[in-house]
Short mmCIF file of C-alpha atoms in Angstrom, two decimals:
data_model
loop_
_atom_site.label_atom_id
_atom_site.label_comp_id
_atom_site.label_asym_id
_atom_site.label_seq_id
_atom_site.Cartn_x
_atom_site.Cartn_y
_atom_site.Cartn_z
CA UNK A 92 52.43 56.36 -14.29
CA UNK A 93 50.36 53.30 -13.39
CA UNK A 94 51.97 51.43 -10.93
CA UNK A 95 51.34 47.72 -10.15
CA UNK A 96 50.66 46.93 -6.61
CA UNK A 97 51.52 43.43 -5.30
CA UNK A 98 49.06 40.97 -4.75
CA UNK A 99 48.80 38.47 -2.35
CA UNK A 100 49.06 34.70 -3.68
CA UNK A 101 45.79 33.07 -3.79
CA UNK A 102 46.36 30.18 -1.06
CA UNK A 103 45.45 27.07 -3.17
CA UNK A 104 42.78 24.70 -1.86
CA UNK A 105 42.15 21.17 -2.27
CA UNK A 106 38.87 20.69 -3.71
CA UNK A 107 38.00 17.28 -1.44
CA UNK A 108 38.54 19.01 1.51
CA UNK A 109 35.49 21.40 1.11
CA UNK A 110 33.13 18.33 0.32
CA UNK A 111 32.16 15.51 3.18
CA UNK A 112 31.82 13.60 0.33
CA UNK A 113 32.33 13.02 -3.15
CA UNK A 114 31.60 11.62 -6.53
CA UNK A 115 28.87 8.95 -6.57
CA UNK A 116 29.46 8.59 -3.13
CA UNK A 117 27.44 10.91 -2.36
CA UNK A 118 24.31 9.69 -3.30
CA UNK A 119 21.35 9.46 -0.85
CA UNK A 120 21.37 5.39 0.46
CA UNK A 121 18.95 3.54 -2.03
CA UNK A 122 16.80 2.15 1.55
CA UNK A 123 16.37 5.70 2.04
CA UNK A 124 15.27 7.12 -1.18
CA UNK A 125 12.66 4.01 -1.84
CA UNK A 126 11.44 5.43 1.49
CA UNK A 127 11.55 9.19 0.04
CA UNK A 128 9.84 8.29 -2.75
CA UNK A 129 7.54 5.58 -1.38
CA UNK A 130 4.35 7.70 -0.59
CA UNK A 131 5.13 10.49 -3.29
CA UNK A 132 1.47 11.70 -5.59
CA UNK A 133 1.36 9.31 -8.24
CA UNK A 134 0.22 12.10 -11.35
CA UNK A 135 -1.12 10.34 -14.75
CA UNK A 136 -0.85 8.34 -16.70
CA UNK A 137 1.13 9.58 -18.88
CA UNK A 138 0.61 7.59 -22.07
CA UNK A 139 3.85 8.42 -23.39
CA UNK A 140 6.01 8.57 -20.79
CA UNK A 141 7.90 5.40 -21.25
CA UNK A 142 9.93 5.03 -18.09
CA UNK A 143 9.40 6.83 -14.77
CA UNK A 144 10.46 6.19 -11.88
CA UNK A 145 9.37 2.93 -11.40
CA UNK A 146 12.14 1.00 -11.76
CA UNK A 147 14.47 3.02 -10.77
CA UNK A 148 15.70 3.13 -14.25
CA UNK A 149 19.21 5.44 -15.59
CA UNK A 150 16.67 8.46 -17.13
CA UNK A 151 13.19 9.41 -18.03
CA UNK A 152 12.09 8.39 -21.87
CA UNK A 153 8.92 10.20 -23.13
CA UNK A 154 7.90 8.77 -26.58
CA UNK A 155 7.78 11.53 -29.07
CA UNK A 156 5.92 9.90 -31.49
CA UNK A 157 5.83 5.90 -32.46
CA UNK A 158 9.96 5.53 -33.45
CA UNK A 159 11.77 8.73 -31.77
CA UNK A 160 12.07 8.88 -27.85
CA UNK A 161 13.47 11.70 -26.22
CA UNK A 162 15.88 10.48 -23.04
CA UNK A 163 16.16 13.21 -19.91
CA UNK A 164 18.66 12.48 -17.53
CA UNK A 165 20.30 14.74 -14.29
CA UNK A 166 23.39 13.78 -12.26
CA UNK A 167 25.46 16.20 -9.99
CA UNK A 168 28.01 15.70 -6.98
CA UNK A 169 30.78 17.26 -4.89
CA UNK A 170 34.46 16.44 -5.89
CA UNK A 171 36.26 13.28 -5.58
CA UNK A 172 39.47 14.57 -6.95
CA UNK A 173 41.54 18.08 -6.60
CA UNK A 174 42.47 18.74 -10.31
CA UNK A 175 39.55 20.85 -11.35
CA UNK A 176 39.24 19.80 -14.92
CA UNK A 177 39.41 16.07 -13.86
CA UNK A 178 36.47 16.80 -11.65
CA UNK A 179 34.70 18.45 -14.86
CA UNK A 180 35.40 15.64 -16.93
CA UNK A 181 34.74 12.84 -14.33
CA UNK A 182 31.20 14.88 -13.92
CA UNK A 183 30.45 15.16 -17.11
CA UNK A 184 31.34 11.86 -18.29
CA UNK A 185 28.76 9.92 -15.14
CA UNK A 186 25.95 12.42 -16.40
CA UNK A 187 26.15 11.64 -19.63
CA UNK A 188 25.90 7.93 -18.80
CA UNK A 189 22.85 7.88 -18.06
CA UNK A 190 21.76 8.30 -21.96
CA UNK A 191 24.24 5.64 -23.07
CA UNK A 192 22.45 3.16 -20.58
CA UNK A 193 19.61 3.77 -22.03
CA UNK A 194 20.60 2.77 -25.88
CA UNK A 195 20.26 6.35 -26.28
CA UNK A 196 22.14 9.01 -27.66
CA UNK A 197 22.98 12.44 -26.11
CA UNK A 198 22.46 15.80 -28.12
CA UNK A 199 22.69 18.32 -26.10
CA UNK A 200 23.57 18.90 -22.20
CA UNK A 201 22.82 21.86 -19.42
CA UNK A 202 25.59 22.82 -16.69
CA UNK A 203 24.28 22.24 -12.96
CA UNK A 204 26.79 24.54 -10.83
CA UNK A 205 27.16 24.95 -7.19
CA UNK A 206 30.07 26.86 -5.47
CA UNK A 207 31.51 28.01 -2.45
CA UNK A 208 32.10 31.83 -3.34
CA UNK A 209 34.50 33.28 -1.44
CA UNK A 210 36.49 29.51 -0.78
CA UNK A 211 37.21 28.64 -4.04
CA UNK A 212 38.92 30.53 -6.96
CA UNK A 213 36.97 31.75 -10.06
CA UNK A 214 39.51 30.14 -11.96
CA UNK A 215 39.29 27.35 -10.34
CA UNK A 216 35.73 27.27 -11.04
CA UNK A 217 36.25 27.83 -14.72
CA UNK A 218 38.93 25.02 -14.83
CA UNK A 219 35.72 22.58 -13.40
CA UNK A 220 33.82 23.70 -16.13
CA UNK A 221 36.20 23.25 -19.13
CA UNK A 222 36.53 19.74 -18.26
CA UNK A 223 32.77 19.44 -18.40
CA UNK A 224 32.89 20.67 -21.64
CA UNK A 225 35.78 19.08 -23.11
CA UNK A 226 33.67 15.25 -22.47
CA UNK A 227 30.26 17.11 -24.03
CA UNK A 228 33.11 17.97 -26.58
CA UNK A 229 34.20 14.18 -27.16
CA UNK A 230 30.25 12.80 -26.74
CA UNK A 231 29.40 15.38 -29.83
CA UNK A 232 27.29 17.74 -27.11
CA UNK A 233 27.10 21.31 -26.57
CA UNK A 234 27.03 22.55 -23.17
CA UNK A 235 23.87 25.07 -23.99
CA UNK A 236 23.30 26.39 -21.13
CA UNK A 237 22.40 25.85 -17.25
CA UNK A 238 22.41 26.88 -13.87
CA UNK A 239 24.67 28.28 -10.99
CA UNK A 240 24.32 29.02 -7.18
CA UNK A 241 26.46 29.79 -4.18
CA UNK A 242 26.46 26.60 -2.14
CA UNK A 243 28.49 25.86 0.94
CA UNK A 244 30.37 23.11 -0.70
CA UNK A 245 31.63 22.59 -4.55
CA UNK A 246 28.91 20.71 -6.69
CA UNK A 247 28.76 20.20 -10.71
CA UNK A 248 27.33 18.13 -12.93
CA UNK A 249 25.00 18.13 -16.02
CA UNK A 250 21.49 17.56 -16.80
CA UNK A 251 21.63 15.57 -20.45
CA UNK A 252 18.91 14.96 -23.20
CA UNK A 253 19.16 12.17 -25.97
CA UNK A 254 17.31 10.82 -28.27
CA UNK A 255 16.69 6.92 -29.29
CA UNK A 256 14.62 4.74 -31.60
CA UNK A 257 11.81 2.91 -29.61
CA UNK A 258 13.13 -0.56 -30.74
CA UNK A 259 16.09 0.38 -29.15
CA UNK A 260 15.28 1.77 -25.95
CA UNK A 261 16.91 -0.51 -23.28
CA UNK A 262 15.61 -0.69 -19.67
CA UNK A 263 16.98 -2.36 -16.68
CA UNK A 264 14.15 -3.88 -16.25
CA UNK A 265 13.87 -6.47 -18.98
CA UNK A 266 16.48 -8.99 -18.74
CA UNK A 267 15.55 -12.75 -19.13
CA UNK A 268 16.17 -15.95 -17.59
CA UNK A 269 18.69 -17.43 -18.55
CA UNK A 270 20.64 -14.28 -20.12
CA UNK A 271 24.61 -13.73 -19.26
CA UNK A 272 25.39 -10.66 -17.40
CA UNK A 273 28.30 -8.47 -18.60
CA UNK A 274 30.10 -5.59 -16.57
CA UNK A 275 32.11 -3.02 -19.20
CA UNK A 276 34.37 -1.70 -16.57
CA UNK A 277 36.38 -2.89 -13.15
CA UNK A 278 35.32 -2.14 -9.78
CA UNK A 279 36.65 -0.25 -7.19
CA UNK A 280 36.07 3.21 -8.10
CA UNK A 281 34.88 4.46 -4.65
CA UNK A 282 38.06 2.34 -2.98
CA UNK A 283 40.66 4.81 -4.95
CA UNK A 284 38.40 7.80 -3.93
CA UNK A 285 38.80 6.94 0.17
CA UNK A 286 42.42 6.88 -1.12
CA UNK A 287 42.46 9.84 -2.63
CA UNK A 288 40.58 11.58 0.18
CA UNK A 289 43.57 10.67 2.44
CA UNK A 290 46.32 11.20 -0.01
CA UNK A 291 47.21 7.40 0.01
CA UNK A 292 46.61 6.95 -3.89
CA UNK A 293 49.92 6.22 -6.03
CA UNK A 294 50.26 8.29 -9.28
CA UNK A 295 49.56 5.39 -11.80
CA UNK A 296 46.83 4.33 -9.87
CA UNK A 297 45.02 7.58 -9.90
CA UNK A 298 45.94 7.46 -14.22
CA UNK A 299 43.72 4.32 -14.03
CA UNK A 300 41.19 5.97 -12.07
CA UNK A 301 40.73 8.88 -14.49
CA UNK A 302 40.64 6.88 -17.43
CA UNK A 303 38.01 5.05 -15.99
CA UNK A 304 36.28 7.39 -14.72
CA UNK A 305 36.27 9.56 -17.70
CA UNK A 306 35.76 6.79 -20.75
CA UNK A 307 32.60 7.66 -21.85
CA UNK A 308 30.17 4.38 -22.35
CA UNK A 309 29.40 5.55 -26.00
CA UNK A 310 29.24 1.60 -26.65
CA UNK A 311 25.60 1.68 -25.11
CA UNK A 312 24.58 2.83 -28.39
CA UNK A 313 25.64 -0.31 -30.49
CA UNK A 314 24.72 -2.82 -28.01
CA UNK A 315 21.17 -1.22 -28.06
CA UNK A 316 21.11 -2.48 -31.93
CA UNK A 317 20.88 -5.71 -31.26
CA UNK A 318 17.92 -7.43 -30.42
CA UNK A 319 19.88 -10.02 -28.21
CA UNK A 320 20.73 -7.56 -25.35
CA UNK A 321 17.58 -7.46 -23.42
CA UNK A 322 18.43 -5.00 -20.63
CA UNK A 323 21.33 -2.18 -19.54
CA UNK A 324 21.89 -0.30 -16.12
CA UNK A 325 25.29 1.73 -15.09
CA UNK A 326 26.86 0.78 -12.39
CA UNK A 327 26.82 3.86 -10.18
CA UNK A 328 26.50 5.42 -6.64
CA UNK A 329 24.73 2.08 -5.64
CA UNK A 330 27.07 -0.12 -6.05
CA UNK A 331 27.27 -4.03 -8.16
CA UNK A 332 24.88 -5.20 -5.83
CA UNK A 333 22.63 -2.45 -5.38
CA UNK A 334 22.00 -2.02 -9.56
CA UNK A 335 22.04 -5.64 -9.58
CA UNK A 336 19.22 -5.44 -6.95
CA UNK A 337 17.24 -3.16 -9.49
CA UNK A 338 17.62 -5.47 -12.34
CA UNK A 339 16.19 -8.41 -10.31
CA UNK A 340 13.01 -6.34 -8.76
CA UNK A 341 12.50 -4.75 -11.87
CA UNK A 342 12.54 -8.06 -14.14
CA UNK A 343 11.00 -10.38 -11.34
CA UNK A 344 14.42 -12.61 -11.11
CA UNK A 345 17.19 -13.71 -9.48
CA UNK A 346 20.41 -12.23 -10.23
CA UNK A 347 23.73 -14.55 -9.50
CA UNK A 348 27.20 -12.41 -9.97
CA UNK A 349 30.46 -14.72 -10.30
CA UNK A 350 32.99 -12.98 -7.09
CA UNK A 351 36.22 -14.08 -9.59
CA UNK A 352 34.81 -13.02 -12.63
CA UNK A 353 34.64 -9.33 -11.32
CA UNK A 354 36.98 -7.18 -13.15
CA UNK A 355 38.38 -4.68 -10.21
CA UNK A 356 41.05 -1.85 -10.61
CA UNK A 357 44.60 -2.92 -10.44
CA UNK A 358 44.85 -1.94 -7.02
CA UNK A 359 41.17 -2.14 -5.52
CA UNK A 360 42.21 -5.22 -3.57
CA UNK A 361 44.81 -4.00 -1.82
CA UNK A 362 43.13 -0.57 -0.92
CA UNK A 363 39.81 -2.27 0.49
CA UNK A 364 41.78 -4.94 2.23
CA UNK A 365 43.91 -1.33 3.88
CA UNK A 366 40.89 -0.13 5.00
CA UNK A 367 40.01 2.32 2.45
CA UNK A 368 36.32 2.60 2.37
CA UNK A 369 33.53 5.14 1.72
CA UNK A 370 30.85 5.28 4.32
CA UNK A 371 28.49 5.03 0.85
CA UNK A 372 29.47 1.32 1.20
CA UNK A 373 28.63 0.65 4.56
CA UNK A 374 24.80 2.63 3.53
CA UNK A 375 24.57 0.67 1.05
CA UNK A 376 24.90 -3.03 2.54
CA UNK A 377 22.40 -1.95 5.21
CA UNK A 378 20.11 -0.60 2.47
CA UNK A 379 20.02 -4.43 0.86
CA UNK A 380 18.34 -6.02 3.16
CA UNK A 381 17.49 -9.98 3.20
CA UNK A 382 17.18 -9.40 -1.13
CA UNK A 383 21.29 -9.65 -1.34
CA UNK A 384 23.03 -13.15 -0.21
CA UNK A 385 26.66 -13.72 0.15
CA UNK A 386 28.94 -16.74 -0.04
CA UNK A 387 29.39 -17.43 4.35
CA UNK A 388 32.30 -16.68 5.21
CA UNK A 389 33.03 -13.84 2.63
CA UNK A 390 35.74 -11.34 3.76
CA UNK A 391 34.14 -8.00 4.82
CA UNK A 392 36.82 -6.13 2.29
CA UNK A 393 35.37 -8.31 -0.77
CA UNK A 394 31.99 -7.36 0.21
CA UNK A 395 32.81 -3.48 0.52
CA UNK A 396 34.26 -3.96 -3.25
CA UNK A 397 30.27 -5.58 -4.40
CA UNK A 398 28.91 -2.40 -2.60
CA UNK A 399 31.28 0.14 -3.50
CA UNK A 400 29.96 3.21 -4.56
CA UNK A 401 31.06 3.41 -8.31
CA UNK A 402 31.36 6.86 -10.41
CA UNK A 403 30.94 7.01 -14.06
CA UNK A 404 30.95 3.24 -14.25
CA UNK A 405 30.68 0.10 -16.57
CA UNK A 406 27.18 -0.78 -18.38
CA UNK A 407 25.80 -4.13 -17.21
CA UNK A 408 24.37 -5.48 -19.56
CA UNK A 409 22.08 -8.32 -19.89
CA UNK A 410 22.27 -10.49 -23.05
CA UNK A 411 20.72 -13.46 -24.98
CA UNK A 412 24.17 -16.40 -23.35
CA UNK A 413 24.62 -16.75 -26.99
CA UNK A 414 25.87 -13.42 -27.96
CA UNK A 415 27.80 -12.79 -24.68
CA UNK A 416 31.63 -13.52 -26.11
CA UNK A 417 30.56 -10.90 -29.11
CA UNK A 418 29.27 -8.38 -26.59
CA UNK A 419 32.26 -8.84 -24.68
CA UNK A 420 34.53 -8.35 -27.54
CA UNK A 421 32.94 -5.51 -29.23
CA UNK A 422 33.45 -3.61 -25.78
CA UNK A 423 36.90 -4.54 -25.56
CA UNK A 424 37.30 -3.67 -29.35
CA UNK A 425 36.51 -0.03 -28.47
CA UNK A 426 38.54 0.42 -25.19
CA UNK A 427 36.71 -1.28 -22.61
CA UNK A 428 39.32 -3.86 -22.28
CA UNK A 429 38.47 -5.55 -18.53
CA UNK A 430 34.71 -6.26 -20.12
CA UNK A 431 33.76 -9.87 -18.55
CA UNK A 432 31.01 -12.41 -18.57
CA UNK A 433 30.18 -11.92 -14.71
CA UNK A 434 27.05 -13.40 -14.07
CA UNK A 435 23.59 -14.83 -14.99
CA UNK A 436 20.07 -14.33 -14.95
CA UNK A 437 18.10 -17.25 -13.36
CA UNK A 438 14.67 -17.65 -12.38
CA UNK A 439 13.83 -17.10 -8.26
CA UNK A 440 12.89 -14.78 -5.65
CA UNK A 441 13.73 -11.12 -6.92
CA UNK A 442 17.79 -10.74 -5.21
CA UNK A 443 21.18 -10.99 -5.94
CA UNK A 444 23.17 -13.98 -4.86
CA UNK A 445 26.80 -14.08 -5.13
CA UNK A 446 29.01 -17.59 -5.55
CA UNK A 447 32.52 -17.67 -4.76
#
């Protein structure tokens, strides 16, 4: 007779508490990786390598031939959130980004793993990866394959490949004076994850931060059809002002962001006026230098909401002013319902200025 002996319960742990850091968040401060990168061999040219890292653009595009490029994107980080799956999908939706904000589309995506064996539960593990796979699921992707090592703390993402039409490749670095800025999802992303991280984050408002967080920004695709949106980013691990900053170096203007227009999470407000800040946001204000001016006076919590460090957020986009209300509708036709005029493009000094 076989006889079952009694195992000890598996003491659950939260997955935040064996990162420092998490989500976008974690991302090296964009002073310091233009530093990294500054002196790095320059290899080439590479006729068909469309966009490098130059511009600190979303992905890589190599030109296939003289219509088809092929998009390669990589994005990986420690968890924000203690539901595994949520992590997965929250991963695997801010990966797959990258292709959207490009005009591109992905087809097919490669699992980038790193776990604390020994700390963490294989089935946790496996939970993290079937919410990885249920967004590749939703974006039409297979997960075909990847990578896994034992790392002190819990990492995941994806690397992602898409495709695109030339005429529709969109860079960050094209937008033209005189064209409307539009941001495709609220701010405050980071905010809820410092909240999170202390266990101060109410129930709904963690709802709101998973939709978010997990709406994939499929709608890249359309706006790249039209000849009257000139330029896309996503709003990421650098913050508004930070990708703002890229669009202005990268085009040669001056970027001007409305503070009221903003769209920010129902409760971002509150939280950053609480206290609840990543230290990404502090690294990334000092990272901006003299190329980022605010209204005087401007409240230091409304400032950590321009450089909060967002995950899996909106597209800004930068369009012809003339088709801004139909951009803004068609991405509040399919679910992107805080989508907002927020700014301009004006000529100037390559920076960001902000008016209250």
């Amino acid at each position: 007779m076989n006889i079952a002996v009694p195992q000890p319960a598996r003491e659950t742990v939260r997955l935040t508490s064996l990162a420092h850091g998490g989500g976008c968040g974690c991302k090296i401060a964009p002073g310091v990786l233009t530093a990294l990168l500054e002196n790095q061999p320059k290899h080439g040219p590479f006729e068909r390598l469309l966009v490098g890292a130059e511009t600190s653009d979303d992905a890589a595009v190599w030109a296939l031939d003289g219509e088809t490029c092929v998009i390669g994107t990589t994005d990986f980080f420690m968890p924000m959130v203690d539901d595994p799956v949520d992590f997965g999908r929250i991963a695997a939706t801010n990966a797959i980004s990258d292709v959207y904000a490009m005009g591109g589309t992905p087809i097919f995506a490669l699992a980038i793993l790193g776990m604390p064996v020994g700390k963490i539960a294989p089935e946790t593990v496996a939970e993290i990866l079937k919410g990885g796979a249920e967004i590749c699921a939703e974006a039409g992707v297979p997960v075909a394959g990847g990578h896994s090592i034992d790392n002190p703390e819990p990492v995941y993402g994806l690397a992602v490949v898409g495709l695109c039409q030339r005429d529709r490749l969109r860079k960050n670095s094209d937008a033209k004076i005189g064209d409307a800025l539009i941001l495709t999802k609220p701010l405050g992303v980071g905010v809820y994850s410092a909240a999170i991280k202390k266990g101060a984050l109410s129930a709904g408002a963690y709802r709101d931060f998973v939709a978010t967080t997990t709406r994939l920004n499929k709608v890249g695709v359309e706006f790249a059809k039209d000849s009257d949106v000139h330029a896309m980013t996503d709003v990421t691990g650098f913050g508004l002002l930070g990708h703002g900053l890229e669009v202005a170096r990268g085009a040669g203007v001056s970027v001007v962001f409305d503070l009221d227009a903003l769209p920010l999470l129902p409760e971002a407000e509150h939280l950053a006026q609480e206290g609840f800040v990543t230290g990404a946001s502090h690294r990334n204000w000092q990272s901006y230098g003299d190329a980022v001016r605010l209204p005087e006076g401007l409240p230091d919590w409304r400032r950590h909401l321009l450089t909060d460090p967002q995950t899996s957020g909106g597209l800004l986009i930068s369009c012809a002013p003339q088709k801004a209300a139909a951009t803004v509708e068609l991405a509040r036709s399919v679910g992107f319902g805080d989508a907002a005029v927020v700014g301009r493009i004006q000529e100037g000094e390559p920076g960001v200025r902000c008016l209250a």
